[in-house]
Short mmCIF file of C-alpha atoms and ligand atoms in Angstrom, two decimals:
data_model
loop_
_atom_site.label_atom_id
_atom_site.label_comp_id
_atom_site.label_asym_id
_atom_site.label_seq_id
_atom_site.Cartn_x
_atom_site.Cartn_y
_atom_site.Cartn_z
CA MET I 1 61.43 12.01 -4.16
CA ARG I 2 61.89 15.28 -2.30
CA ASN I 3 61.26 14.63 1.38
CA LEU I 4 63.93 12.29 2.65
CA MET I 5 64.11 10.51 5.97
CA VAL I 6 67.80 9.84 6.62
CA THR I 7 67.93 7.19 9.32
CA GLY I 8 71.24 7.16 11.18
CA GLY I 9 71.79 10.71 9.90
CA ALA I 10 73.61 11.79 13.08
CA GLY I 11 76.38 9.27 12.40
CA PHE I 12 79.42 9.57 10.17
CA ILE I 13 78.20 8.89 6.63
CA GLY I 14 74.57 9.89 7.28
CA SER I 15 75.55 13.38 8.45
CA ASN I 16 77.82 13.88 5.43
CA PHE I 17 74.99 12.68 3.17
CA THR I 18 72.46 15.01 4.82
CA ARG I 19 74.71 18.05 4.28
CA TYR I 20 75.49 16.98 0.72
CA MET I 21 71.81 16.55 -0.27
CA LEU I 22 70.63 19.81 1.31
CA GLU I 23 73.41 21.70 -0.45
CA LYS I 24 72.74 20.06 -3.80
CA TYR I 25 68.93 20.12 -3.90
CA PRO I 26 67.42 23.45 -2.78
CA ASP I 27 63.88 22.02 -2.94
CA TYR I 28 64.52 18.89 -0.84
CA THR I 29 63.86 18.47 2.86
CA VAL I 30 65.72 16.06 5.14
CA LEU I 31 64.42 14.56 8.33
CA VAL I 32 67.25 12.96 10.29
CA TYR I 33 65.85 10.10 12.36
CA ASP I 34 68.46 8.78 14.79
CA LYS I 35 68.57 7.00 18.13
CA LEU I 36 71.77 8.81 19.15
CA THR I 37 73.73 5.78 20.27
CA TYR I 38 77.38 6.25 21.28
CA ALA I 39 78.07 6.82 17.55
CA GLY I 40 75.33 9.40 16.95
CA ASN I 41 76.37 12.97 17.60
CA LEU I 42 74.47 16.17 16.93
CA ASP I 43 77.81 17.99 16.64
CA ASN I 44 78.05 16.26 13.23
CA LEU I 45 75.04 18.31 12.11
CA LYS I 46 75.67 21.57 13.96
CA ASP I 47 76.31 23.59 10.79
CA VAL I 48 73.44 21.84 8.98
CA ALA I 49 70.92 22.92 11.62
CA ALA I 50 72.24 26.48 11.35
CA ARG I 51 72.35 26.64 7.53
CA PHE I 52 69.22 24.76 6.47
CA GLY I 53 66.91 25.34 9.44
CA ASP I 54 63.66 25.33 7.46
CA ARG I 55 64.50 22.30 5.29
CA TYR I 56 66.12 20.19 8.00
CA ALA I 57 64.56 18.51 11.02
CA PHE I 58 65.73 16.05 13.63
CA VAL I 59 63.77 13.37 15.47
CA GLN I 60 65.38 11.17 18.10
CA GLY I 61 64.04 7.67 17.59
CA ASP I 62 64.91 4.00 17.18
CA ILE I 63 64.38 2.33 13.79
CA CYS I 64 63.18 -0.74 15.70
CA ASP I 65 60.24 1.29 17.04
CA ALA I 66 57.57 0.88 14.35
CA ALA I 67 55.10 3.40 15.85
CA THR I 68 57.66 6.23 16.13
CA VAL I 69 58.98 5.53 12.63
CA ARG I 70 55.45 5.81 11.17
CA GLU I 71 54.68 8.92 13.19
CA ALA I 72 57.82 10.65 11.89
CA ILE I 73 57.09 9.65 8.28
CA ARG I 74 53.57 11.06 8.50
CA ALA I 75 54.52 14.22 10.39
CA TYR I 76 57.20 15.17 7.86
CA ASP I 77 55.47 13.88 4.75
CA VAL I 78 58.44 11.61 3.99
CA ASP I 79 58.45 9.96 0.55
CA THR I 80 61.89 8.29 0.64
CA ILE I 81 63.93 6.50 3.29
CA VAL I 82 67.71 6.30 3.04
CA ASN I 83 68.81 3.88 5.74
CA PHE I 84 72.22 4.51 7.30
CA ALA I 85 71.12 3.52 10.82
CA ALA I 86 73.21 0.60 12.03
CA GLU I 87 75.64 -0.66 14.57
CA SER I 88 78.69 -0.33 12.35
CA HIS I 89 81.89 -1.46 14.07
CA VAL I 90 83.20 -5.01 13.55
CA ASP I 91 85.15 -5.14 16.84
CA ARG I 92 82.06 -4.17 18.84
CA SER I 93 80.08 -6.86 17.02
CA ILE I 94 82.67 -9.39 18.18
CA MET I 95 82.33 -8.16 21.80
CA ASN I 96 78.53 -8.07 21.77
CA PRO I 97 76.46 -8.87 18.66
CA ASP I 98 73.07 -8.25 20.30
CA ALA I 99 72.49 -4.64 19.18
CA PHE I 100 73.66 -5.54 15.66
CA ILE I 101 70.90 -8.09 15.24
CA LYS I 102 68.32 -5.72 16.67
CA THR I 103 69.19 -2.60 14.69
CA ASP I 104 70.77 -3.90 11.49
CA VAL I 105 68.35 -6.79 10.92
CA TYR I 106 65.09 -6.07 12.76
CA GLY I 107 65.37 -2.29 12.30
CA THR I 108 65.72 -2.68 8.54
CA TYR I 109 62.65 -4.90 8.52
CA VAL I 110 60.67 -2.19 10.38
CA LEU I 111 61.66 0.37 7.72
CA LEU I 112 60.66 -2.02 4.93
CA GLU I 113 57.25 -2.57 6.53
CA ALA I 114 56.74 1.18 6.93
CA THR I 115 57.70 1.72 3.27
CA ARG I 116 55.18 -0.93 2.24
CA GLU I 117 52.30 0.19 4.43
CA LEU I 118 52.67 3.89 3.78
CA GLY I 119 53.40 3.46 0.05
CA LEU I 120 56.70 5.37 0.01
CA GLU I 121 58.48 6.03 -3.28
CA ARG I 122 61.78 4.43 -2.27
CA MET I 123 63.66 2.71 0.47
CA HIS I 124 67.42 2.80 -0.08
CA GLN I 125 69.59 0.49 1.97
CA VAL I 126 73.19 1.52 2.67
CA SER I 127 75.14 -1.72 2.81
CA THR I 128 78.79 -2.72 2.83
CA ASP I 129 81.43 -4.67 0.93
CA GLU I 130 81.83 -6.78 4.08
CA VAL I 131 78.78 -8.87 3.12
CA TYR I 132 80.91 -10.62 0.48
CA GLY I 133 83.34 -11.84 3.14
CA HIS I 134 87.06 -12.32 2.64
CA VAL I 135 88.04 -12.06 -1.03
CA PRO I 136 91.41 -13.80 -1.61
CA GLU I 137 91.62 -12.74 -5.26
CA GLY I 138 89.69 -10.86 -7.92
CA ALA I 139 86.87 -8.46 -7.05
CA SER I 140 83.30 -8.98 -5.81
CA LYS I 141 80.50 -8.41 -8.27
CA GLU I 142 76.96 -7.58 -7.17
CA THR I 143 75.84 -11.02 -8.35
CA ASP I 144 78.33 -12.85 -6.11
CA PRO I 145 76.84 -14.75 -3.17
CA VAL I 146 77.08 -13.11 0.26
CA ALA I 147 79.44 -14.91 2.65
CA PRO I 148 79.73 -12.75 5.77
CA ARG I 149 82.24 -13.75 8.45
CA SER I 150 81.72 -11.31 11.35
CA PRO I 151 78.50 -10.69 13.31
CA TYR I 152 78.45 -7.16 11.83
CA ALA I 153 78.79 -8.42 8.26
CA ALA I 154 76.20 -11.14 8.89
CA SER I 155 73.70 -8.58 10.22
CA LYS I 156 74.19 -6.37 7.15
CA ALA I 157 73.96 -9.33 4.76
CA SER I 158 70.71 -10.41 6.46
CA ALA I 159 69.29 -6.93 5.93
CA ASP I 160 70.26 -7.00 2.24
CA LEU I 161 68.49 -10.34 1.81
CA MET I 162 65.33 -8.99 3.46
CA VAL I 163 65.38 -5.84 1.29
CA ASN I 164 65.69 -8.01 -1.79
CA ALA I 165 62.90 -10.31 -0.56
CA TYR I 166 60.56 -7.32 -0.09
CA HIS I 167 61.26 -6.25 -3.65
CA ILE I 168 60.55 -9.70 -5.07
CA THR I 169 57.55 -10.50 -2.85
CA TYR I 170 55.80 -7.15 -2.56
CA GLY I 171 57.33 -5.23 -5.47
CA LEU I 172 58.77 -2.72 -3.01
CA PRO I 173 60.79 0.06 -4.72
CA VAL I 174 64.18 -0.59 -3.16
CA THR I 175 67.83 -0.07 -4.07
CA ILE I 176 71.02 -1.16 -2.29
CA THR I 177 74.54 0.22 -2.36
CA ARG I 178 77.48 -1.77 -0.99
CA GLY I 179 80.24 0.63 -0.05
CA ALA I 180 83.92 0.02 0.66
CA ASN I 181 85.55 1.56 3.79
CA ASN I 182 84.61 5.25 4.07
CA ILE I 183 86.89 7.87 5.59
CA GLY I 184 86.52 11.62 6.07
CA PRO I 185 85.05 14.21 8.46
CA TYR I 186 83.06 13.13 11.54
CA GLN I 187 84.05 9.45 11.61
CA TYR I 188 83.95 8.11 15.15
CA PRO I 189 87.53 7.45 16.29
CA GLU I 190 87.03 3.70 16.77
CA LYS I 191 87.49 3.05 13.02
CA VAL I 192 91.09 2.61 12.04
CA VAL I 193 91.92 5.82 10.16
CA PRO I 194 90.52 8.39 12.65
CA LEU I 195 91.81 6.23 15.52
CA PHE I 196 95.35 6.20 14.12
CA VAL I 197 95.33 9.89 13.18
CA THR I 198 94.13 11.05 16.59
CA ASN I 199 96.43 8.65 18.49
CA ALA I 200 99.39 9.83 16.42
CA LEU I 201 98.55 13.48 17.10
CA ASP I 202 98.85 12.66 20.81
CA ASP I 203 102.00 10.52 20.32
CA GLN I 204 100.05 7.45 21.44
CA PRO I 205 100.66 3.95 19.97
CA LEU I 206 98.83 2.91 16.79
CA PRO I 207 97.48 -0.63 17.47
CA LEU I 208 97.96 -2.46 14.16
CA TYR I 209 96.20 -5.82 14.03
CA GLY I 210 98.25 -8.91 13.13
CA ASP I 211 100.80 -8.50 10.36
CA GLY I 212 99.21 -5.33 8.90
CA GLU I 213 99.02 -7.02 5.48
CA GLN I 214 95.22 -6.81 5.36
CA VAL I 215 93.83 -4.93 2.40
CA ARG I 216 91.04 -2.35 2.30
CA ASP I 217 89.69 0.14 -0.27
CA TYR I 218 89.59 3.47 1.61
CA GLN I 219 87.19 5.83 -0.19
CA TYR I 220 86.34 9.44 0.59
CA VAL I 221 82.93 9.70 2.24
CA LEU I 222 81.57 12.36 -0.15
CA ASP I 223 82.34 10.15 -3.15
CA HIS I 224 80.18 7.49 -1.53
CA CYS I 225 77.42 10.08 -0.88
CA GLU I 226 77.51 11.10 -4.55
CA ALA I 227 77.06 7.48 -5.57
CA ILE I 228 74.05 7.03 -3.28
CA ASP I 229 72.52 10.19 -4.74
CA LEU I 230 73.06 8.82 -8.25
CA VAL I 231 71.48 5.46 -7.38
CA LEU I 232 68.49 7.22 -5.81
CA HIS I 233 67.88 9.19 -9.01
CA LYS I 234 69.14 6.94 -11.79
CA GLY I 235 69.54 3.48 -10.27
CA GLU I 236 67.30 0.64 -11.29
CA ILE I 237 64.72 -0.50 -8.76
CA GLY I 238 65.63 -3.81 -7.14
CA GLU I 239 69.31 -3.48 -8.05
CA ILE I 240 72.51 -3.56 -6.00
CA TYR I 241 75.47 -1.26 -6.73
CA ASN I 242 79.00 -1.64 -5.37
CA VAL I 243 80.73 1.65 -4.50
CA GLY I 244 84.47 2.06 -3.96
CA THR I 245 87.61 3.30 -5.69
CA GLY I 246 88.22 -0.20 -7.04
CA THR I 247 91.83 0.00 -5.80
CA GLU I 248 93.41 -1.39 -2.65
CA MET I 249 95.82 -0.49 0.11
CA ARG I 250 97.50 -2.57 2.83
CA ASN I 251 96.87 -1.45 6.41
CA ILE I 252 100.61 -1.10 7.02
CA ASP I 253 100.88 1.30 4.07
CA MET I 254 97.85 3.31 5.24
CA THR I 255 99.49 3.52 8.70
CA ARG I 256 102.85 4.67 7.32
CA LEU I 257 101.13 7.28 5.16
CA VAL I 258 99.21 8.68 8.15
CA LEU I 259 102.46 8.94 10.16
CA LYS I 260 104.31 10.53 7.25
CA LEU I 261 101.59 13.14 6.71
CA LEU I 262 101.73 14.04 10.40
CA GLY I 263 105.54 14.00 10.60
CA LYS I 264 105.40 11.29 13.29
CA PRO I 265 107.83 8.35 13.71
CA GLU I 266 107.03 4.77 12.68
CA SER I 267 108.05 3.69 16.17
CA LEU I 268 104.47 4.61 17.16
CA ILE I 269 103.24 1.49 15.34
CA GLN I 270 102.31 -1.12 17.97
CA PRO I 271 101.55 -4.61 16.61
CA VAL I 272 98.64 -6.14 18.53
CA ARG I 273 96.87 -9.50 18.54
CA ASP I 274 94.79 -9.93 15.40
CA ARG I 275 91.02 -9.54 15.20
CA PRO I 276 89.29 -12.96 15.36
CA GLY I 277 88.04 -13.99 11.91
CA HIS I 278 89.73 -10.92 10.39
CA ASP I 279 88.80 -10.57 6.71
CA ARG I 280 92.20 -10.10 5.08
CA ARG I 281 90.97 -8.55 1.88
CA TYR I 282 87.91 -6.79 0.47
CA ALA I 283 87.82 -5.79 -3.18
CA LEU I 284 84.89 -4.47 -5.18
CA ASP I 285 84.20 -4.56 -8.88
CA VAL I 286 82.71 -1.10 -9.48
CA THR I 287 81.90 -1.48 -13.19
CA LYS I 288 78.14 -1.24 -12.60
CA ILE I 289 78.11 2.09 -10.72
CA ARG I 290 80.64 3.52 -13.19
CA ALA I 291 78.29 2.59 -16.03
CA LEU I 292 75.60 4.66 -14.26
CA GLY I 293 77.89 7.69 -14.58
CA TRP I 294 79.85 7.77 -11.32
CA GLU I 295 83.61 8.13 -10.86
CA PRO I 296 85.45 8.11 -7.55
CA GLY I 297 86.67 11.67 -6.95
CA HIS I 298 89.62 10.66 -4.77
CA THR I 299 92.22 7.90 -4.68
CA CYS I 300 92.81 6.14 -1.33
CA GLU I 301 95.89 8.32 -0.80
CA GLU I 302 93.99 11.56 -1.50
CA ALA I 303 91.15 10.44 0.78
CA ILE I 304 93.64 9.74 3.60
CA GLU I 305 95.36 13.09 3.07
CA LYS I 306 92.07 15.03 3.26
CA THR I 307 90.95 13.04 6.29
CA VAL I 308 94.21 13.65 8.16
CA ARG I 309 93.88 17.38 7.49
CA TRP I 310 90.31 17.46 8.79
CA TYR I 311 91.25 15.78 12.09
CA VAL I 312 94.22 18.13 12.50
CA GLU I 313 91.93 21.12 12.04
CA ASN I 314 88.94 19.86 14.03
CA GLU I 315 90.13 18.91 17.47
CA TRP I 316 86.96 20.58 18.84
CA TRP I 317 85.04 17.62 17.40
CA TRP I 318 87.10 14.59 18.43
CA ARG I 319 88.77 15.58 21.72
CA PRO I 320 85.54 15.53 23.75
CA ILE I 321 84.74 12.06 22.35
CA LYS I 322 88.16 10.60 23.08
CA SER I 323 88.37 12.05 26.58
CA GLY I 324 84.90 10.80 27.53
CA GLU I 325 84.61 7.88 29.96
CA ARG I 326 82.44 5.87 27.53
CA TYR I 327 85.17 5.95 24.86
CA ARG I 328 88.00 5.29 27.31
CA GLU I 329 86.18 2.29 28.73
CA TYR I 330 85.72 0.87 25.22
CA TYR I 331 89.38 1.51 24.41
CA ARG I 332 90.58 -0.33 27.50
CA ARG I 333 88.31 -3.26 26.81
CA GLN I 334 89.36 -3.51 23.19
CA TYR I 335 93.11 -2.90 23.44
CA ALA I 336 94.42 -3.52 26.98
CA GLY I 337 96.93 -6.40 27.12
CA ARG I 338 96.75 -7.00 23.37
CA GLU I 339 100.27 -5.84 22.51
CA ILE I 340 102.63 -8.25 20.73
CA THR I 341 106.17 -7.56 21.94
P1 NAD P 401 78.03 5.26 12.43
O1 NAD P 401 78.23 4.21 13.46
O2 NAD P 401 78.96 6.44 12.40
O3 NAD P 401 76.55 5.85 12.54
C1 NAD P 401 75.43 5.06 12.76
C2 NAD P 401 74.29 5.97 13.17
O4 NAD P 401 73.11 5.16 13.33
C3 NAD P 401 74.52 6.70 14.49
O5 NAD P 401 74.15 8.05 14.37
C4 NAD P 401 73.60 5.97 15.45
O6 NAD P 401 73.12 6.80 16.51
C5 NAD P 401 72.48 5.54 14.53
N1 NAD P 401 71.74 4.37 15.04
C6 NAD P 401 72.26 3.21 15.53
N2 NAD P 401 71.27 2.39 15.91
C7 NAD P 401 70.10 3.02 15.63
C8 NAD P 401 68.74 2.68 15.78
N3 NAD P 401 68.37 1.50 16.31
N4 NAD P 401 67.80 3.56 15.39
C9 NAD P 401 68.16 4.77 14.86
N5 NAD P 401 69.43 5.16 14.71
C10 NAD P 401 70.40 4.29 15.08
O7 NAD P 401 78.05 4.48 11.05
P2 NAD P 401 78.57 4.94 9.61
O8 NAD P 401 80.00 4.59 9.49
O9 NAD P 401 78.12 6.30 9.31
O10 NAD P 401 77.76 3.91 8.69
C11 NAD P 401 76.47 4.24 8.21
C12 NAD P 401 75.94 3.10 7.38
O11 NAD P 401 76.81 2.83 6.29
C13 NAD P 401 75.82 1.79 8.15
O12 NAD P 401 74.63 1.15 7.74
C14 NAD P 401 77.03 0.99 7.72
O13 NAD P 401 76.77 -0.39 7.78
C15 NAD P 401 77.20 1.47 6.29
N6 NAD P 401 78.57 1.43 5.76
C16 NAD P 401 79.60 2.00 6.47
C17 NAD P 401 80.88 1.99 5.94
C18 NAD P 401 82.03 2.64 6.67
O14 NAD P 401 83.17 2.53 6.22
N7 NAD P 401 81.82 3.35 7.77
C19 NAD P 401 81.11 1.40 4.69
C20 NAD P 401 80.03 0.85 3.99
C21 NAD P 401 78.76 0.87 4.53
P1 TYD P 402 87.96 -0.81 10.53
O1 TYD P 402 88.17 0.66 10.41
O2 TYD P 402 87.45 -1.37 11.81
O3 TYD P 402 87.04 -1.24 9.31
P2 TYD P 402 86.63 -2.73 8.78
O4 TYD P 402 85.17 -2.70 8.92
O5 TYD P 402 87.13 -2.78 7.38
O6 TYD P 402 87.24 -3.77 9.62
O7 TYD P 402 89.34 -1.54 10.22
C1 TYD P 402 89.98 -1.36 8.98
C2 TYD P 402 91.20 -2.27 8.94
O8 TYD P 402 92.12 -1.86 9.96
C3 TYD P 402 90.88 -3.71 9.25
O9 TYD P 402 91.70 -4.55 8.44
C4 TYD P 402 91.24 -3.88 10.71
C5 TYD P 402 92.39 -2.90 10.90
N1 TYD P 402 92.47 -2.30 12.25
C6 TYD P 402 93.71 -2.30 12.92
O10 TYD P 402 94.73 -2.79 12.42
N2 TYD P 402 93.75 -1.74 14.16
C7 TYD P 402 92.66 -1.19 14.76
O11 TYD P 402 92.77 -0.68 15.90
C8 TYD P 402 91.41 -1.17 14.04
C9 TYD P 402 90.17 -0.57 14.65
C10 TYD P 402 91.38 -1.75 12.78
#
């Protein structure tokens, strides 16, 4: 397991994972295979291309395109796929689920078939806590049934089921991680934390859905990357591992913390109409990944603090995104007229 194909590696978590693996393993190579959708951005990998030139390569391609996937695997002698490629934003899946079904479901199937046909050593699927659905109390274990409630969550749950089916039917060497909400460098400013931080920096309203009492487990992205690395090397084939801090935070408290860290007033909080089918709480039982030898390196608060600092120091990265017409059009569509006064 030395030549990785990181699909979706130009996105938020995939780019952090690519940098992390190249730094940690001097004898590994990484091929980033990415379609470069609105969320894919080669700026996320600018330093990686400069620092690891000979061990890093990039191919622009769609995971739904079986021929291009196979070509890339052969050309770069790939032995392991780590699949981050996905449409990843719940609100966009509510607006238009089409691309979610194509990429998250069919695309994962294409990668499974390629793994099978070409006899790769491993296909790792990066999944999410959202597949368990709303969790009113307690914490989801890996053995709990999936009960997704948004088109995004349903597309990811479908992929998990297919990955599992390929393991059972064909003995494919697969593993799955189900991560809680990630935050940190290079997260597209549609997700709540980078959206709120960058809006606050510009004294723009922070659109808080509903009553703000929803609960998430905000984990630092590099902790998640460490866990995926551990599962790749020490995880059991065919197994699923939850990854998160195992603690929880209400959205209103996350919002107040962001404002406090930036020295901005709470009057910037703008309550807006709730997300349809909003999952009020996710909570993961992380006993299994801890038993493998992993510990979260940051609390939710520490992860938020580090993230805020990165966005303060890296305007070069997010300003061009937020000022672009594509982003502004999305923002209008998602938020215009949604204010609760
Ligand atoms: P992201 O939206 O930032 O990045 C997704 C990347 O996939 C982009 O670079 C995009 O160009 C690429 N992509 C999309 N469709 C593609 C296709 N058809 N072919 C090839 N590339 C394609 O997402 P992210 O937040 O980095 O999430 C990465 C993975 O982790 C996803 O599978 C997501 O479901 C999962 N996940 C995310 C979180 C989170 O909090 N962000 C938590 C748990 C799991
Ligand atoms: P998000 O970052 O979209 O991740 P998730 O996949 O967990 O929904 O949203 C995190 C939480 O923040 C979720 O409860 C919805 C809420 N939220 C807002 O209140 N306002 C917003 O503008 C967004 C994008 C999310």
